[in-house]
Amino acid sequence: MVQLDILSGSKAGHRTVVRQFPFSLGRSAQAQLRVEDSGVWDHHLELALLPGEGFVLKSSSAGATLLNGEQIQSVLLRNGDLVEAGSVKMRFGFSPISQSTLRVREVATWLALAALCFVQVALIYWLTD
């Protein structure tokens, strides 16, 4: 999963987890992340996923968006990139992944191995009698 951490503006401190692509940011009511700070347009940014390539950030107009301090139109994003849309700064990153516990499966596997060993030893003693 991808996340956008808002660093400045009216939503500073807000974290948005992106689950569906394309993902849009702007003042518009149709934007998935609605930001109404100065310098942000109705359809300011779009974040898209290109299979096999990565995440692409597209700006609606040249010069309106900065990535790590450089003006961009369309660019491939990397973890930790700093995106500036108008007066809003945000950090692009990957959400931490969590692994479900496998304790029950591990215990069941060890019990099955122990039972298999017991059966093999019992068969060896039974067949040698």
C-alpha positions as semicolon CSV with decimal commas, in nm:
position;residue;x (nm);y (nm);z (nm)
1;M;0,000;0,000;0,000
2;V;0,099;0,359;-0,056
3;Q;0,063;0,649;0,182
4;L;0,083;1,026;0,158
5;D;0,192;1,207;0,474
6;I;0,080;1,572;0,464
7;L;0,363;1,784;0,607
8;S;0,224;2,138;0,563
9;G;-0,102;2,316;0,497
10;S;-0,442;2,285;0,661
11;K;-0,418;1,904;0,674
12;A;-0,065;1,889;0,819
13;G;-0,012;1,568;1,015
14;H;-0,279;1,384;0,816
15;R;-0,187;1,047;0,661
16;T;-0,378;0,914;0,362
17;V;-0,348;0,549;0,264
18;V;-0,403;0,500;-0,110
19;R;-0,575;0,174;-0,200
20;Q;-0,726;0,250;-0,541
21;F;-0,564;0,390;-0,851
22;P;-0,575;0,633;-1,017
23;F;-0,583;0,855;-0,707
24;S;-0,650;1,227;-0,743
25;L;-0,572;1,527;-0,524
26;G;-0,725;1,872;-0,559
27;R;-1,000;2,113;-0,459
28;S;-1,268;1,929;-0,655
29;A;-1,538;1,734;-0,473
30;Q;-1,449;1,436;-0,697
31;A;-1,087;1,425;-0,571
32;Q;-1,007;1,131;-0,343
33;L;-0,796;1,368;-0,129
34;R;-0,961;1,707;-0,114
35;V;-0,716;1,987;-0,031
36;E;-0,828;2,349;-0,034
37;D;-0,499;2,527;0,041
38;S;-0,362;2,812;-0,168
39;G;-0,205;2,714;-0,497
40;V;-0,397;2,384;-0,521
41;W;-0,618;2,347;-0,829
42;D;-0,938;2,151;-0,877
43;H;-0,759;1,853;-1,033
44;H;-0,401;1,918;-0,926
45;L;-0,238;1,574;-0,909
46;E;-0,304;1,219;-1,014
47;L;-0,121;0,917;-0,877
48;A;-0,134;0,613;-1,104
49;L;0,005;0,260;-1,084
50;L;0,178;0,128;-1,394
51;P;0,226;-0,249;-1,361
52;G;0,590;-0,346;-1,396
53;E;0,707;0,016;-1,367
54;G;0,581;0,166;-1,043
55;F;0,385;0,468;-0,927
56;V;0,359;0,770;-1,157
57;L;0,271;1,120;-1,040
58;K;0,108;1,341;-1,303
59;S;0,056;1,712;-1,262
60;S;-0,232;1,889;-1,435
61;S;-0,003;2,172;-1,551
62;A;0,371;2,227;-1,584
63;G;0,525;2,423;-1,299
64;A;0,234;2,363;-1,065
65;T;0,395;2,068;-0,888
66;L;0,742;2,013;-0,744
67;L;0,906;1,681;-0,669
68;N;1,208;1,708;-0,439
69;G;1,230;2,078;-0,533
70;E;1,214;2,029;-0,913
71;Q;0,921;2,112;-1,139
72;I;0,755;1,809;-1,293
73;Q;0,483;1,718;-1,539
74;S;0,493;1,339;-1,501
75;V;0,745;1,136;-1,301
76;L;0,806;0,791;-1,155
77;L;0,794;0,813;-0,774
78;R;1,033;0,659;-0,522
79;N;0,981;0,589;-0,154
80;G;1,040;0,907;0,047
81;D;0,990;1,159;-0,236
82;L;0,874;1,506;-0,129
83;V;0,579;1,634;-0,336
84;E;0,473;2,000;-0,331
85;A;0,132;2,099;-0,468
86;G;0,082;2,472;-0,420
87;S;0,147;2,545;-0,053
88;V;0,099;2,182;0,050
89;K;0,398;1,953;0,106
90;M;0,357;1,579;0,137
91;R;0,582;1,276;0,158
92;F;0,517;0,977;-0,068
93;G;0,595;0,642;0,087
94;F;0,504;0,280;0,124
95;S;0,286;0,177;0,416
96;P;0,444;-0,057;0,667
97;I;0,332;-0,412;0,608
98;S;0,209;-0,630;0,886
99;Q;0,229;-1,006;0,889
100;S;-0,039;-1,211;1,051
101;T;0,079;-1,444;1,323
102;L;0,169;-1,792;1,208
103;R;0,195;-1,939;1,558
104;V;-0,100;-2,180;1,517
105;R;0,036;-2,314;1,188
106;E;0,383;-2,354;1,334
107;V;0,256;-2,546;1,638
108;A;0,042;-2,770;1,414
109;T;0,343;-2,839;1,189
110;W;0,564;-2,936;1,484
111;L;0,292;-3,158;1,629
112;A;0,247;-3,330;1,291
113;L;0,624;-3,386;1,264
114;A;0,637;-3,526;1,617
115;A;0,346;-3,762;1,541
116;L;0,515;-3,875;1,220
117;C;0,839;-3,950;1,407
118;F;0,646;-4,142;1,676
119;V;0,467;-4,350;1,410
120;Q;0,795;-4,428;1,234
121;V;0,963;-4,539;1,558
122;A;0,656;-4,750;1,646
123;L;0,662;-4,913;1,302
124;I;1,033;-4,992;1,335
125;Y;0,977;-5,165;1,673
126;W;0,661;-5,341;1,549
127;L;0,825;-5,473;1,228
128;T;1,143;-5,593;1,405
129;D;0,958;-5,808;1,658
